[in-house]
PDB file of C-alpha atoms in Angstrom:
ATOM      1  CA  MET J   1     116.806  91.349 108.453  1.00 95.00           C
ATOM      2  CA  ASN J   2     115.721  93.836 105.927  1.00 96.00           C
ATOM      3  CA  LEU J   3     112.078  94.010 104.538  1.00 96.00           C
ATOM      4  CA  LYS J   4     112.924  91.771 101.492  1.00 95.00           C
ATOM      5  CA  GLU J   5     114.355  89.065 103.738  1.00 97.00           C
ATOM      6  CA  ALA J   6     111.379  89.544 106.060  1.00 97.00           C
ATOM      7  CA  PHE J   7     108.921  88.826 103.313  1.00 97.00           C
ATOM      8  CA  ARG J   8     110.821  85.780 102.171  1.00 97.00           C
ATOM      9  CA  PHE J   9     110.823  84.417 105.724  1.00 97.00           C
ATOM     10  CA  GLN J  10     107.160  85.243 106.099  1.00 97.00           C
ATOM     11  CA  ASN J  11     106.461  83.016 102.941  1.00 98.00           C
ATOM     12  CA  ARG J  12     108.489  80.222 104.434  1.00 97.00           C
ATOM     13  CA  LEU J  13     106.574  80.238 107.602  1.00 98.00           C
ATOM     14  CA  LEU J  14     103.366  80.133 105.776  1.00 97.00           C
ATOM     15  CA  GLU J  15     104.736  77.169 103.770  1.00 97.00           C
ATOM     16  CA  LEU J  16     105.785  75.377 107.026  1.00 98.00           C
ATOM     17  CA  MET J  17     102.396  76.095 108.677  1.00 97.00           C
ATOM     18  CA  SER J  18     100.612  74.597 105.574  1.00 97.00           C
ATOM     19  CA  GLU J  19     102.690  71.447 105.815  1.00 96.00           C
ATOM     20  CA  ALA J  20     102.003  71.040 109.429  1.00 96.00           C
ATOM     21  CA  GLU J  21      98.264  71.441 108.871  1.00 97.00           C
ATOM     22  CA  ALA J  22      98.210  69.017 106.231  1.00 94.00           C
ATOM     23  CA  ILE J  23      99.814  66.315 108.514  1.00 93.00           C
ATOM     24  CA  LEU J  24      97.407  66.942 111.284  1.00 94.00           C
ATOM     25  CA  SER J  25      94.476  67.184 108.697  1.00 93.00           C
ATOM     26  CA  ASP J  26      95.149  63.596 107.653  1.00 90.00           C
ATOM     27  CA  GLU J  27      93.162  61.056 109.893  1.00 87.00           C
ATOM     28  CA  GLU J  28      95.712  58.235 109.141  1.00 88.00           C
ATOM     29  CA  ASN J  29      98.359  60.391 110.801  1.00 87.00           C
ATOM     30  CA  ILE J  30      96.288  61.197 113.927  1.00 87.00           C
ATOM     31  CA  THR J  31      94.675  57.892 114.523  1.00 85.00           C
ATOM     32  CA  ARG J  32      95.797  54.414 115.194  1.00 84.00           C
ATOM     33  CA  VAL J  33      94.149  51.815 112.985  1.00 78.00           C
ATOM     34  CA  GLU J  34      94.481  48.201 114.050  1.00 82.00           C
ATOM     35  CA  THR J  35      92.891  45.356 111.823  1.00 82.00           C
ATOM     36  CA  THR J  36      92.438  42.032 113.153  1.00 81.00           C
ATOM     37  CA  SER J  37      91.679  38.908 110.926  1.00 84.00           C
ATOM     38  CA  LEU J  38      89.581  36.716 113.098  1.00 81.00           C
ATOM     39  CA  ARG J  39      90.834  33.511 111.706  1.00 81.00           C
ATOM     40  CA  LYS J  40      90.593  31.356 114.817  1.00 77.00           C
ATOM     41  CA  LYS J  41      86.842  31.656 114.650  1.00 83.00           C
ATOM     42  CA  VAL J  42      86.612  29.675 111.490  1.00 80.00           C
ATOM     43  CA  MET J  43      89.790  27.587 111.852  1.00 84.00           C
ATOM     44  CA  PRO J  44      90.306  26.912 115.694  1.00 83.00           C
ATOM     45  CA  GLU J  45      94.144  25.719 114.646  1.00 81.00           C
ATOM     46  CA  ALA J  46      94.857  29.119 113.069  1.00 81.00           C
ATOM     47  CA  GLU J  47      95.937  32.237 114.796  1.00 84.00           C
ATOM     48  CA  ASN J  48      94.417  35.599 114.316  1.00 81.00           C
ATOM     49  CA  GLU J  49      96.490  38.079 112.500  1.00 83.00           C
ATOM     50  CA  VAL J  50      96.797  41.690 113.620  1.00 77.00           C
ATOM     51  CA  GLU J  51      97.812  44.415 111.046  1.00 79.00           C
ATOM     52  CA  LEU J  52      98.513  48.156 111.906  1.00 78.00           C
ATOM     53  CA  GLN J  53      97.944  50.651 109.316  1.00 77.00           C
ATOM     54  CA  GLU J  54     100.988  52.795 108.336  1.00 80.00           C
ATOM     55  CA  PRO J  55     100.386  56.339 108.661  1.00 78.00           C
ATOM     56  CA  ASP J  56     101.108  58.791 105.656  1.00 77.00           C
ATOM     57  CA  SER J  57     103.693  60.956 107.401  1.00 85.00           C
ATOM     58  CA  PRO J  58     106.832  59.959 109.168  1.00 90.00           C
ATOM     59  CA  PHE J  59     105.766  62.552 111.986  1.00 90.00           C
ATOM     60  CA  ALA J  60     102.677  60.576 112.838  1.00 88.00           C
ATOM     61  CA  ASP J  61     104.088  59.244 116.090  1.00 89.00           C
ATOM     62  CA  ARG J  62     104.848  62.821 117.267  1.00 92.00           C
ATOM     63  CA  ILE J  63     101.546  64.464 116.846  1.00 94.00           C
ATOM     64  CA  ASN J  64     101.583  66.314 120.095  1.00 94.00           C
ATOM     65  CA  GLU J  65     104.756  67.734 119.420  1.00 96.00           C
ATOM     66  CA  LEU J  66     103.724  68.733 116.053  1.00 95.00           C
ATOM     67  CA  SER J  67     100.706  70.498 117.397  1.00 97.00           C
ATOM     68  CA  ASP J  68     102.874  72.604 119.665  1.00 97.00           C
ATOM     69  CA  PHE J  69     105.125  73.219 116.705  1.00 97.00           C
ATOM     70  CA  LEU J  70     102.356  74.678 114.664  1.00 97.00           C
ATOM     71  CA  LEU J  71     101.358  76.973 117.482  1.00 98.00           C
ATOM     72  CA  TYR J  72     105.206  78.129 117.563  1.00 97.00           C
ATOM     73  CA  LEU J  73     104.989  78.823 113.898  1.00 97.00           C
ATOM     74  CA  LEU J  74     101.831  80.871 114.347  1.00 98.00           C
ATOM     75  CA  GLU J  75     103.591  82.750 117.085  1.00 97.00           C
ATOM     76  CA  GLN J  76     106.578  83.569 114.908  1.00 97.00           C
ATOM     77  CA  ARG J  77     104.282  84.516 112.009  1.00 97.00           C
ATOM     78  CA  SER J  78     102.403  87.082 114.501  1.00 97.00           C
ATOM     79  CA  ALA J  79     105.671  88.584 115.750  1.00 97.00           C
ATOM     80  CA  LEU J  80     107.098  88.899 112.265  1.00 97.00           C
ATOM     81  CA  ALA J  81     103.778  90.570 111.103  1.00 97.00           C
ATOM     82  CA  ALA J  82     104.153  93.137 113.848  1.00 97.00           C
ATOM     83  CA  ALA J  83     107.665  93.856 113.085  1.00 97.00           C
ATOM     84  CA  ILE J  84     106.938  94.344 109.363  1.00 96.00           C
ATOM     85  CA  ARG J  85     104.200  96.610 110.215  1.00 96.00           C
ATOM     86  CA  ARG J  86     106.478  98.682 112.489  1.00 96.00           C
ATOM     87  CA  ALA J  87     109.024  98.896 109.663  1.00 96.00           C
ATOM     88  CA  LYS J  88     106.552 100.041 107.003  1.00 94.00           C
ATOM     89  CA  ASN J  89     105.238 102.822 109.239  1.00 93.00           C
ATOM     90  CA  GLY J  90     108.688 104.169 109.424  1.00 91.00           C
ATOM     91  CA  MET J  91     109.092 104.244 105.483  1.00 92.00           C
ATOM     92  CA  GLU J  92     108.796 107.460 103.691  1.00 89.00           C
ATOM     93  CA  LEU J  93     107.131 105.366 100.855  1.00 88.00           C
ATOM     94  CA  ASP J  94     103.869 103.719 101.515  1.00 93.00           C
ATOM     95  CA  LEU J  95     104.737 100.295 100.271  1.00 93.00           C
ATOM     96  CA  ASP J  96     101.284  98.650 100.177  1.00 93.00           C
ATOM     97  CA  THR J  97      99.570 101.542  98.416  1.00 95.00           C
ATOM     98  CA  GLU J  98     102.284 102.157  95.943  1.00 95.00           C
ATOM     99  CA  SER J  99     102.722  98.499  95.006  1.00 95.00           C
ATOM    100  CA  GLY J 100      99.004  98.477  94.438  1.00 96.00           C
ATOM    101  CA  LEU J 101      99.143 101.563  92.380  1.00 97.00           C
ATOM    102  CA  ASN J 102     102.147 100.423  90.434  1.00 96.00           C
ATOM    103  CA  ARG J 103     100.349  97.173  89.280  1.00 96.00           C
ATOM    104  CA  GLN J 104      97.491  99.382  88.156  1.00 97.00           C
ATOM    105  CA  ARG J 105      99.918 101.707  86.031  1.00 97.00           C
ATOM    106  CA  GLN J 106     101.471  98.669  84.307  1.00 97.00           C
ATOM    107  CA  SER J 107      97.807  97.210  83.639  1.00 97.00           C
ATOM    108  CA  ILE J 108      96.552 100.591  82.130  1.00 98.00           C
ATOM    109  CA  ALA J 109      99.770 100.994  80.259  1.00 97.00           C
ATOM    110  CA  ALA J 110      99.558  97.522  78.718  1.00 97.00           C
ATOM    111  CA  VAL J 111      95.985  98.509  77.370  1.00 97.00           C
ATOM    112  CA  PHE J 112      97.208 101.519  75.937  1.00 97.00           C
ATOM    113  CA  GLN J 113     100.093  99.767  74.279  1.00 96.00           C
ATOM    114  CA  ARG J 114      97.739  97.325  72.689  1.00 95.00           C
ATOM    115  CA  MET J 115      95.490 100.080  71.566  1.00 95.00           C
ATOM    116  CA  ALA J 116      98.485 101.803  69.949  1.00 94.00           C
ATOM    117  CA  ALA J 117      99.316  98.733  68.078  1.00 93.00           C
ATOM    118  CA  LEU J 118      96.101  98.726  66.081  1.00 91.00           C
ATOM    119  CA  ARG J 119      95.858  99.937  62.614  1.00 91.00           C
ATOM    120  CA  SER J 120      93.155 101.006  60.312  1.00 89.00           C
ATOM    121  CA  SER J 121      92.375  98.329  57.604  1.00 90.00           C
ATOM    122  CA  GLU J 122      90.228  97.535  54.701  1.00 89.00           C
ATOM    123  CA  ARG J 123      89.303  94.076  53.667  1.00 88.00           C
ATOM    124  CA  LEU J 124      87.230  92.492  50.923  1.00 88.00           C
ATOM    125  CA  ILE J 125      85.516  89.331  51.915  1.00 85.00           C
ATOM    126  CA  SER J 126      84.310  87.329  48.758  1.00 89.00           C
ATOM    127  CA  GLY J 127      80.715  86.240  49.134  1.00 84.00           C
ATOM    128  CA  GLY J 128      80.589  87.461  52.638  1.00 84.00           C
ATOM    129  CA  GLY J 129      77.324  89.427  52.420  1.00 85.00           C
ATOM    130  CA  THR J 130      73.835  88.122  52.042  1.00 87.00           C
ATOM    131  CA  GLY J 131      70.525  89.646  51.243  1.00 85.00           C
ATOM    132  CA  PHE J 132      66.941  88.803  49.646  1.00 85.00           C
ATOM    133  CA  ARG J 133      65.471  89.798  46.414  1.00 85.00           C
ATOM    134  CA  PHE J 134      62.341  88.969  44.140  1.00 84.00           C
ATOM    135  CA  ASN J 135      62.981  86.943  41.153  1.00 83.00           C
ATOM    136  CA  ALA J 136      61.341  87.224  37.836  1.00 81.00           C
ATOM    137  CA  GLU J 137      58.472  85.063  39.155  1.00 82.00           C
ATOM    138  CA  GLY J 138      57.964  87.367  42.138  1.00 82.00           C
ATOM    139  CA  ASN J 139      59.361  84.940  44.616  1.00 85.00           C
ATOM    140  CA  GLN J 140      61.810  86.203  47.278  1.00 89.00           C
ATOM    141  CA  VAL J 141      64.999  84.456  47.137  1.00 86.00           C
ATOM    142  CA  SER J 142      68.424  84.880  48.765  1.00 87.00           C
ATOM    143  CA  TYR J 143      71.616  86.079  47.252  1.00 83.00           C
ATOM    144  CA  ARG J 144      75.212  86.572  48.270  1.00 87.00           C
ATOM    145  CA  CYS J 145      77.584  89.405  47.449  1.00 86.00           C
ATOM    146  CA  ASP J 146      80.880  90.569  48.338  1.00 85.00           C
ATOM    147  CA  LEU J 147      81.607  92.260  51.693  1.00 88.00           C
ATOM    148  CA  LYS J 148      83.959  95.194  52.261  1.00 89.00           C
ATOM    149  CA  ARG J 149      85.047  95.319  56.049  1.00 89.00           C
ATOM    150  CA  VAL J 150      86.677  98.678  56.869  1.00 90.00           C
ATOM    151  CA  VAL J 151      88.247  99.204  60.377  1.00 89.00           C
ATOM    152  CA  THR J 152      89.182 102.673  61.445  1.00 92.00           C
ATOM    153  CA  ILE J 153      90.718 103.520  64.775  1.00 92.00           C
ATOM    154  CA  ASN J 154      88.619 106.286  66.588  1.00 92.00           C
ATOM    155  CA  PHE J 155      91.389 107.641  68.987  1.00 94.00           C
ATOM    156  CA  ASP J 156      94.583 109.535  68.820  1.00 94.00           C
ATOM    157  CA  ARG J 157      97.288 106.893  68.400  1.00 93.00           C
ATOM    158  CA  ASN J 158     100.109 109.308  69.178  1.00 95.00           C
ATOM    159  CA  LYS J 159      98.623 110.414  72.386  1.00 96.00           C
ATOM    160  CA  ILE J 160      97.730 106.895  73.491  1.00 96.00           C
ATOM    161  CA  ARG J 161     101.412 105.819  72.647  1.00 96.00           C
ATOM    162  CA  LYS J 162     102.665 108.595  74.759  1.00 97.00           C
ATOM    163  CA  LEU J 163     100.466 107.815  77.645  1.00 97.00           C
ATOM    164  CA  SER J 164     101.561 104.295  77.583  1.00 97.00           C
ATOM    165  CA  ALA J 165     105.263 105.482  77.607  1.00 97.00           C
ATOM    166  CA  LYS J 166     104.503 107.770  80.369  1.00 97.00           C
ATOM    167  CA  LEU J 167     102.868 105.090  82.675  1.00 97.00           C
ATOM    168  CA  TYR J 168     105.550 102.501  81.970  1.00 97.00           C
ATOM    169  CA  GLY J 169     108.120 105.132  82.955  1.00 97.00           C
ATOM    170  CA  GLU J 170     106.469 106.007  86.186  1.00 97.00           C
ATOM    171  CA  ALA J 171     105.951 102.428  86.732  1.00 97.00           C
ATOM    172  CA  ASP J 172     109.640 101.585  86.312  1.00 97.00           C
ATOM    173  CA  SER J 173     110.629 104.444  88.564  1.00 96.00           C
ATOM    174  CA  ILE J 174     108.317 103.474  91.417  1.00 95.00           C
ATOM    175  CA  SER J 175     109.586  99.876  91.110  1.00 96.00           C
ATOM    176  CA  THR J 176     113.148 100.950  91.607  1.00 96.00           C
ATOM    177  CA  ARG J 177     112.128 103.015  94.615  1.00 95.00           C
ATOM    178  CA  LEU J 178     110.354  99.975  96.152  1.00 95.00           C
ATOM    179  CA  ASP J 179     113.213  97.668  95.453  1.00 95.00           C
ATOM    180  CA  ILE J 180     115.505 100.079  97.233  1.00 95.00           C
ATOM    181  CA  ALA J 181     113.117 100.393 100.086  1.00 94.00           C
ATOM    182  CA  LEU J 182     112.910  96.766 100.521  1.00 94.00           C
ATOM    183  CA  VAL J 183     116.577  96.342 100.822  1.00 95.00           C
ATOM    184  CA  ASP J 184     117.098  99.366 102.968  1.00 95.00           C
ATOM    185  CA  THR J 185     114.532  99.170 105.392  1.00 95.00           C
ATOM    186  CA  GLU J 186     115.550  97.190 108.602  1.00 96.00           C
ATOM    187  CA  VAL J 187     112.853  94.844 110.207  1.00 96.00           C
ATOM    188  CA  ASP J 188     113.483  94.323 114.077  1.00 95.00           C
ATOM    189  CA  CYS J 189     113.033  90.712 114.084  1.00 94.00           C
ATOM    190  CA  GLN J 190     115.443  87.686 114.324  1.00 94.00           C
ATOM    191  CA  ALA J 191     114.882  84.542 112.243  1.00 94.00           C
ATOM    192  CA  PRO J 192     115.035  81.448 114.453  1.00 94.00           C
ATOM    193  CA  PHE J 193     116.001  79.454 111.366  1.00 95.00           C
ATOM    194  CA  ALA J 194     116.978  79.695 107.737  1.00 95.00           C
ATOM    195  CA  VAL J 195     114.556  79.923 104.938  1.00 95.00           C
ATOM    196  CA  SER J 196     116.403  77.106 103.338  1.00 96.00           C
ATOM    197  CA  ASP J 197     115.760  74.633 106.240  1.00 97.00           C
ATOM    198  CA  THR J 198     113.609  71.740 105.602  1.00 96.00           C
ATOM    199  CA  PHE J 199     110.534  71.140 107.493  1.00 96.00           C
ATOM    200  CA  ALA J 200     112.133  68.283 109.262  1.00 96.00           C
ATOM    201  CA  GLU J 201     115.235  70.370 110.369  1.00 96.00           C
ATOM    202  CA  VAL J 202     112.959  73.117 111.673  1.00 97.00           C
ATOM    203  CA  PHE J 203     110.748  70.849 113.538  1.00 96.00           C
ATOM    204  CA  GLU J 204     113.659  68.728 115.135  1.00 95.00           C
ATOM    205  CA  ASP J 205     115.390  72.072 116.204  1.00 95.00           C
ATOM    206  CA  TYR J 206     112.272  73.334 117.844  1.00 95.00           C
ATOM    207  CA  CYS J 207     111.770  69.979 119.886  1.00 94.00           C
ATOM    208  CA  GLU J 208     115.484  70.077 120.787  1.00 93.00           C
ATOM    209  CA  ARG J 209     115.121  73.566 122.370  1.00 92.00           C
ATOM    210  CA  THR J 210     111.793  72.967 123.964  1.00 90.00           C
ATOM    211  CA  ARG J 211     112.766  69.626 125.696  1.00 84.00           C
TER     212      ARG J 211
END
């Protein structure tokens, strides 16, 4: 498998492990609850009624197998992680570092783009200003006046626009190299099942092979 397929398989393993953990974490799946209505104590002619609580999962009757299956998935995850690490070490491009830097390039470029979109403006706000003055009787009273709001950019828009374009260009170039590397880099690991297989299919296949 290539590195892109390895990452996809890694995500599928994590999903399957989460599903198995959820089943094992639900007490209704790992315990047997029996409720008996003691009717005979109050009515000698009646029979006690026993009711078993239905578990949430269809795999509740196979908890031991499911526990082993979860450890099997963990082993697969560990082996795959080691194979991915070896594949990354052989790459000319530092995948993790460049991916992180590229996210930062795109984030900064977006900030510059928003800055470049700003324009200077002037607006008159009717009655937007307030103040105090003394009237003819010598009393201090409030008054309102129009307010002129002037917004002026305090940076070189052309420079910021060029910086944004430069960063976006670099990010696109690195993204292309990363995409190529993901496809061209081989990972020495064989997936024991397809990423499209359901939880039940993977579990049943595991049980068949380990019996």
